[in-house]
Amino acid sequence: MRGLQLTIDATPIVDGARERGLIVNRTSEKVVRMLPPLNIEKTDLDLAVAILDEVFAAVPAEVRA
């Protein structure tokens, strides 16, 4: 299990990831939790990171502050 502590509300990140096929969840207002399988393939991990990069880039600047 991994978590990302954010400075913004995690809801738009969780929603954006889900829309792109990646399931993560919000464990508190500003935390995104990821729970990949122990035997995750590198290609799947790379895809998940690419999706998260895309989601973070799509978050409007006013939400990031």
PDB file of N, CA and C in Angstrom:
ATOM      1  N   MET A   1       0.852  -1.166   0.000  1.00  0.00           N
ATOM      2  CA  MET A   1       0.000   0.000   0.000  1.00  0.00           C
ATOM      3  C   MET A   1       0.901   1.233   0.000  1.00  0.00           C
ATOM      4  N   ARG A   2       0.483   2.218  -0.769  1.00  0.00           N
ATOM      5  CA  ARG A   2       1.187   3.496  -0.840  1.00  0.00           C
ATOM      6  C   ARG A   2       0.164   4.605  -0.729  1.00  0.00           C
ATOM      7  N   GLY A   3       0.587   5.716  -0.167  1.00  0.00           N
ATOM      8  CA  GLY A   3      -0.290   6.865  -0.064  1.00  0.00           C
ATOM      9  C   GLY A   3       0.407   8.116  -0.543  1.00  0.00           C
ATOM     10  N   LEU A   4      -0.357   9.009  -1.118  1.00  0.00           N
ATOM     11  CA  LEU A   4       0.145  10.309  -1.539  1.00  0.00           C
ATOM     12  C   LEU A   4      -0.497  11.375  -0.673  1.00  0.00           C
ATOM     13  N   GLN A   5       0.296  12.092   0.097  1.00  0.00           N
ATOM     14  CA  GLN A   5      -0.197  13.208   0.895  1.00  0.00           C
ATOM     15  C   GLN A   5      -0.209  14.436  -0.011  1.00  0.00           C
ATOM     16  N   LEU A   6      -1.376  15.007  -0.236  1.00  0.00           N
ATOM     17  CA  LEU A   6      -1.522  16.139  -1.135  1.00  0.00           C
ATOM     18  C   LEU A   6      -1.705  17.433  -0.356  1.00  0.00           C
ATOM     19  N   THR A   7      -1.627  18.538  -1.076  1.00  0.00           N
ATOM     20  CA  THR A   7      -1.928  19.842  -0.484  1.00  0.00           C
ATOM     21  C   THR A   7      -3.310  20.316  -0.913  1.00  0.00           C
ATOM     22  N   ILE A   8      -3.991  19.484  -1.691  1.00  0.00           N
ATOM     23  CA  ILE A   8      -5.337  19.801  -2.181  1.00  0.00           C
ATOM     24  C   ILE A   8      -6.278  18.666  -1.809  1.00  0.00           C
ATOM     25  N   ASP A   9      -7.563  18.871  -2.006  1.00  0.00           N
ATOM     26  CA  ASP A   9      -8.544  17.813  -1.800  1.00  0.00           C
ATOM     27  C   ASP A   9      -8.276  16.687  -2.794  1.00  0.00           C
ATOM     28  N   ALA A  10      -8.310  15.461  -2.339  1.00  0.00           N
ATOM     29  CA  ALA A  10      -7.984  14.308  -3.177  1.00  0.00           C
ATOM     30  C   ALA A  10      -9.116  13.880  -4.102  1.00  0.00           C
ATOM     31  N   THR A  11     -10.327  14.381  -3.899  1.00  0.00           N
ATOM     32  CA  THR A  11     -11.476  13.926  -4.685  1.00  0.00           C
ATOM     33  C   THR A  11     -11.289  14.079  -6.191  1.00  0.00           C
ATOM     34  N   PRO A  12     -10.826  15.234  -6.698  1.00  0.00           N
ATOM     35  CA  PRO A  12     -10.656  15.333  -8.151  1.00  0.00           C
ATOM     36  C   PRO A  12      -9.610  14.361  -8.702  1.00  0.00           C
ATOM     37  N   ILE A  13      -8.624  14.030  -7.907  1.00  0.00           N
ATOM     38  CA  ILE A  13      -7.600  13.074  -8.340  1.00  0.00           C
ATOM     39  C   ILE A  13      -8.201  11.682  -8.433  1.00  0.00           C
ATOM     40  N   VAL A  14      -8.943  11.286  -7.427  1.00  0.00           N
ATOM     41  CA  VAL A  14      -9.586   9.963  -7.413  1.00  0.00           C
ATOM     42  C   VAL A  14     -10.571   9.851  -8.571  1.00  0.00           C
ATOM     43  N   ASP A  15     -11.382  10.882  -8.779  1.00  0.00           N
ATOM     44  CA  ASP A  15     -12.366  10.866  -9.864  1.00  0.00           C
ATOM     45  C   ASP A  15     -11.685  10.809 -11.226  1.00  0.00           C
ATOM     46  N   GLY A  16     -10.654  11.620 -11.410  1.00  0.00           N
ATOM     47  CA  GLY A  16      -9.932  11.631 -12.689  1.00  0.00           C
ATOM     48  C   GLY A  16      -9.260  10.313 -12.987  1.00  0.00           C
ATOM     49  N   ALA A  17      -8.672   9.700 -11.970  1.00  0.00           N
ATOM     50  CA  ALA A  17      -8.029   8.397 -12.167  1.00  0.00           C
ATOM     51  C   ALA A  17      -9.063   7.341 -12.542  1.00  0.00           C
ATOM     52  N   ARG A  18     -10.198   7.354 -11.850  1.00  0.00           N
ATOM     53  CA  ARG A  18     -11.254   6.367 -12.145  1.00  0.00           C
ATOM     54  C   ARG A  18     -11.766   6.527 -13.574  1.00  0.00           C
ATOM     55  N   GLU A  19     -11.931   7.757 -14.028  1.00  0.00           N
ATOM     56  CA  GLU A  19     -12.393   8.008 -15.399  1.00  0.00           C
ATOM     57  C   GLU A  19     -11.420   7.461 -16.432  1.00  0.00           C
ATOM     58  N   ARG A  20     -10.155   7.347 -16.048  1.00  0.00           N
ATOM     59  CA  ARG A  20      -9.120   6.849 -16.963  1.00  0.00           C
ATOM     60  C   ARG A  20      -8.802   5.373 -16.737  1.00  0.00           C
ATOM     61  N   GLY A  21      -9.550   4.715 -15.853  1.00  0.00           N
ATOM     62  CA  GLY A  21      -9.395   3.278 -15.652  1.00  0.00           C
ATOM     63  C   GLY A  21      -8.482   2.864 -14.515  1.00  0.00           C
ATOM     64  N   LEU A  22      -8.074   3.811 -13.669  1.00  0.00           N
ATOM     65  CA  LEU A  22      -7.211   3.492 -12.531  1.00  0.00           C
ATOM     66  C   LEU A  22      -8.000   3.700 -11.240  1.00  0.00           C
ATOM     67  N   ILE A  23      -8.066   2.670 -10.432  1.00  0.00           N
ATOM     68  CA  ILE A  23      -8.818   2.760  -9.185  1.00  0.00           C
ATOM     69  C   ILE A  23      -7.867   3.058  -8.034  1.00  0.00           C
ATOM     70  N   VAL A  24      -8.064   4.204  -7.424  1.00  0.00           N
ATOM     71  CA  VAL A  24      -7.380   4.609  -6.192  1.00  0.00           C
ATOM     72  C   VAL A  24      -8.476   5.126  -5.274  1.00  0.00           C
ATOM     73  N   ASN A  25      -8.167   5.322  -4.002  1.00  0.00           N
ATOM     74  CA  ASN A  25      -9.210   5.876  -3.151  1.00  0.00           C
ATOM     75  C   ASN A  25      -8.675   6.978  -2.258  1.00  0.00           C
ATOM     76  N   ARG A  26      -9.600   7.698  -1.691  1.00  0.00           N
ATOM     77  CA  ARG A  26      -9.305   8.833  -0.818  1.00  0.00           C
ATOM     78  C   ARG A  26      -9.511   8.355   0.615  1.00  0.00           C
ATOM     79  N   THR A  27      -8.439   8.350   1.404  1.00  0.00           N
ATOM     80  CA  THR A  27      -8.555   7.852   2.769  1.00  0.00           C
ATOM     81  C   THR A  27      -8.771   8.971   3.777  1.00  0.00           C
ATOM     82  N   SER A  28      -8.415  10.158   3.416  1.00  0.00           N
ATOM     83  CA  SER A  28      -8.741  11.351   4.190  1.00  0.00           C
ATOM     84  C   SER A  28      -8.836  12.494   3.182  1.00  0.00           C
ATOM     85  N   GLU A  29      -9.104  13.674   3.631  1.00  0.00           N
ATOM     86  CA  GLU A  29      -9.354  14.776   2.699  1.00  0.00           C
ATOM     87  C   GLU A  29      -8.234  14.971   1.688  1.00  0.00           C
ATOM     88  N   LYS A  30      -6.995  14.798   2.108  1.00  0.00           N
ATOM     89  CA  LYS A  30      -5.860  15.103   1.238  1.00  0.00           C
ATOM     90  C   LYS A  30      -4.921  13.920   1.024  1.00  0.00           C
ATOM     91  N   VAL A  31      -5.436  12.700   1.110  1.00  0.00           N
ATOM     92  CA  VAL A  31      -4.608  11.509   0.921  1.00  0.00           C
ATOM     93  C   VAL A  31      -5.221  10.601  -0.136  1.00  0.00           C
ATOM     94  N   VAL A  32      -4.399  10.223  -1.122  1.00  0.00           N
ATOM     95  CA  VAL A  32      -4.792   9.244  -2.135  1.00  0.00           C
ATOM     96  C   VAL A  32      -4.066   7.945  -1.799  1.00  0.00           C
ATOM     97  N   ARG A  33      -4.834   6.854  -1.674  1.00  0.00           N
ATOM     98  CA  ARG A  33      -4.239   5.554  -1.362  1.00  0.00           C
ATOM     99  C   ARG A  33      -4.233   4.687  -2.607  1.00  0.00           C
ATOM    100  N   MET A  34      -3.107   4.012  -2.821  1.00  0.00           N
ATOM    101  CA  MET A  34      -2.955   3.070  -3.927  1.00  0.00           C
ATOM    102  C   MET A  34      -2.603   1.711  -3.338  1.00  0.00           C
ATOM    103  N   LEU A  35      -3.233   0.680  -3.828  1.00  0.00           N
ATOM    104  CA  LEU A  35      -3.010  -0.659  -3.302  1.00  0.00           C
ATOM    105  C   LEU A  35      -2.780  -1.630  -4.463  1.00  0.00           C
ATOM    106  N   PRO A  36      -1.595  -1.563  -5.086  1.00  0.00           N
ATOM    107  CA  PRO A  36      -1.328  -2.466  -6.208  1.00  0.00           C
ATOM    108  C   PRO A  36      -1.070  -3.889  -5.715  1.00  0.00           C
ATOM    109  N   PRO A  37      -1.295  -4.876  -6.565  1.00  0.00           N
ATOM    110  CA  PRO A  37      -0.979  -6.251  -6.170  1.00  0.00           C
ATOM    111  C   PRO A  37       0.536  -6.418  -6.004  1.00  0.00           C
ATOM    112  N   LEU A  38       0.941  -7.353  -5.185  1.00  0.00           N
ATOM    113  CA  LEU A  38       2.375  -7.578  -4.959  1.00  0.00           C
ATOM    114  C   LEU A  38       3.097  -8.024  -6.224  1.00  0.00           C
ATOM    115  N   ASN A  39       2.386  -8.660  -7.141  1.00  0.00           N
ATOM    116  CA  ASN A  39       3.011  -9.179  -8.361  1.00  0.00           C
ATOM    117  C   ASN A  39       2.703  -8.291  -9.572  1.00  0.00           C
ATOM    118  N   ILE A  40       2.576  -6.991  -9.384  1.00  0.00           N
ATOM    119  CA  ILE A  40       2.257  -6.085 -10.479  1.00  0.00           C
ATOM    120  C   ILE A  40       3.394  -6.084 -11.504  1.00  0.00           C
ATOM    121  N   GLU A  41       3.016  -6.094 -12.762  1.00  0.00           N
ATOM    122  CA  GLU A  41       3.990  -6.051 -13.844  1.00  0.00           C
ATOM    123  C   GLU A  41       4.475  -4.623 -14.037  1.00  0.00           C
ATOM    124  N   LYS A  42       5.706  -4.473 -14.500  1.00  0.00           N
ATOM    125  CA  LYS A  42       6.273  -3.145 -14.719  1.00  0.00           C
ATOM    126  C   LYS A  42       5.443  -2.338 -15.699  1.00  0.00           C
ATOM    127  N   THR A  43       4.925  -2.970 -16.729  1.00  0.00           N
ATOM    128  CA  THR A  43       4.114  -2.235 -17.715  1.00  0.00           C
ATOM    129  C   THR A  43       2.840  -1.685 -17.075  1.00  0.00           C
ATOM    130  N   ASP A  44       2.234  -2.451 -16.174  1.00  0.00           N
ATOM    131  CA  ASP A  44       1.036  -1.973 -15.481  1.00  0.00           C
ATOM    132  C   ASP A  44       1.371  -0.824 -14.536  1.00  0.00           C
ATOM    133  N   LEU A  45       2.496  -0.927 -13.865  1.00  0.00           N
ATOM    134  CA  LEU A  45       2.936   0.137 -12.974  1.00  0.00           C
ATOM    135  C   LEU A  45       3.236   1.411 -13.762  1.00  0.00           C
ATOM    136  N   ASP A  46       3.903   1.271 -14.898  1.00  0.00           N
ATOM    137  CA  ASP A  46       4.188   2.426 -15.747  1.00  0.00           C
ATOM    138  C   ASP A  46       2.900   3.083 -16.234  1.00  0.00           C
ATOM    139  N   LEU A  47       1.907   2.279 -16.574  1.00  0.00           N
ATOM    140  CA  LEU A  47       0.618   2.813 -17.018  1.00  0.00           C
ATOM    141  C   LEU A  47      -0.069   3.574 -15.888  1.00  0.00           C
ATOM    142  N   ALA A  48      -0.033   3.033 -14.684  1.00  0.00           N
ATOM    143  CA  ALA A  48      -0.645   3.705 -13.531  1.00  0.00           C
ATOM    144  C   ALA A  48       0.022   5.050 -13.266  1.00  0.00           C
ATOM    145  N   VAL A  49       1.333   5.091 -13.347  1.00  0.00           N
ATOM    146  CA  VAL A  49       2.059   6.351 -13.141  1.00  0.00           C
ATOM    147  C   VAL A  49       1.713   7.351 -14.241  1.00  0.00           C
ATOM    148  N   ALA A  50       1.611   6.880 -15.468  1.00  0.00           N
ATOM    149  CA  ALA A  50       1.247   7.766 -16.579  1.00  0.00           C
ATOM    150  C   ALA A  50      -0.155   8.340 -16.387  1.00  0.00           C
ATOM    151  N   ILE A  51      -1.074   7.520 -15.922  1.00  0.00           N
ATOM    152  CA  ILE A  51      -2.435   7.986 -15.659  1.00  0.00           C
ATOM    153  C   ILE A  51      -2.429   9.039 -14.557  1.00  0.00           C
ATOM    154  N   LEU A  52      -1.711   8.774 -13.482  1.00  0.00           N
ATOM    155  CA  LEU A  52      -1.646   9.748 -12.388  1.00  0.00           C
ATOM    156  C   LEU A  52      -0.997  11.052 -12.848  1.00  0.00           C
ATOM    157  N   ASP A  53       0.044  10.969 -13.660  1.00  0.00           N
ATOM    158  CA  ASP A  53       0.661  12.182 -14.215  1.00  0.00           C
ATOM    159  C   ASP A  53      -0.361  12.995 -14.997  1.00  0.00           C
ATOM    160  N   GLU A  54      -1.139  12.307 -15.815  1.00  0.00           N
ATOM    161  CA  GLU A  54      -2.167  12.966 -16.628  1.00  0.00           C
ATOM    162  C   GLU A  54      -3.235  13.612 -15.745  1.00  0.00           C
ATOM    163  N   VAL A  55      -3.641  12.917 -14.712  1.00  0.00           N
ATOM    164  CA  VAL A  55      -4.670  13.442 -13.802  1.00  0.00           C
ATOM    165  C   VAL A  55      -4.160  14.680 -13.074  1.00  0.00           C
ATOM    166  N   PHE A  56      -2.942  14.608 -12.538  1.00  0.00           N
ATOM    167  CA  PHE A  56      -2.404  15.775 -11.829  1.00  0.00           C
ATOM    168  C   PHE A  56      -2.230  16.964 -12.765  1.00  0.00           C
ATOM    169  N   ALA A  57      -1.847  16.718 -14.003  1.00  0.00           N
ATOM    170  CA  ALA A  57      -1.702  17.811 -14.959  1.00  0.00           C
ATOM    171  C   ALA A  57      -3.044  18.444 -15.312  1.00  0.00           C
ATOM    172  N   ALA A  58      -4.119  17.660 -15.196  1.00  0.00           N
ATOM    173  CA  ALA A  58      -5.442  18.153 -15.574  1.00  0.00           C
ATOM    174  C   ALA A  58      -6.150  18.906 -14.439  1.00  0.00           C
ATOM    175  N   VAL A  59      -5.600  18.837 -13.226  1.00  0.00           N
ATOM    176  CA  VAL A  59      -6.234  19.526 -12.102  1.00  0.00           C
ATOM    177  C   VAL A  59      -6.104  21.034 -12.321  1.00  0.00           C
ATOM    178  N   PRO A  60      -7.212  21.757 -12.285  1.00  0.00           N
ATOM    179  CA  PRO A  60      -7.140  23.197 -12.505  1.00  0.00           C
ATOM    180  C   PRO A  60      -6.224  23.891 -11.499  1.00  0.00           C
ATOM    181  N   ALA A  61      -5.549  24.923 -11.952  1.00  0.00           N
ATOM    182  CA  ALA A  61      -4.567  25.629 -11.112  1.00  0.00           C
ATOM    183  C   ALA A  61      -5.198  26.171  -9.834  1.00  0.00           C
ATOM    184  N   GLU A  62      -6.457  26.599  -9.892  1.00  0.00           N
ATOM    185  CA  GLU A  62      -7.074  27.162  -8.699  1.00  0.00           C
ATOM    186  C   GLU A  62      -7.316  26.102  -7.625  1.00  0.00           C
ATOM    187  N   VAL A  63      -7.390  24.839  -8.019  1.00  0.00           N
ATOM    188  CA  VAL A  63      -7.592  23.764  -7.046  1.00  0.00           C
ATOM    189  C   VAL A  63      -6.265  23.386  -6.409  1.00  0.00           C
ATOM    190  N   ARG A  64      -5.171  23.560  -7.132  1.00  0.00           N
ATOM    191  CA  ARG A  64      -3.848  23.139  -6.663  1.00  0.00           C
ATOM    192  C   ARG A  64      -3.348  23.953  -5.475  1.00  0.00           C
ATOM    193  N   ALA A  65      -3.731  25.176  -5.358  1.00  0.00           N
ATOM    194  CA  ALA A  65      -3.158  26.074  -4.330  1.00  0.00           C
ATOM    195  C   ALA A  65      -3.413  25.639  -2.930  1.00  0.00           C
TER     196      ALA A  65
END
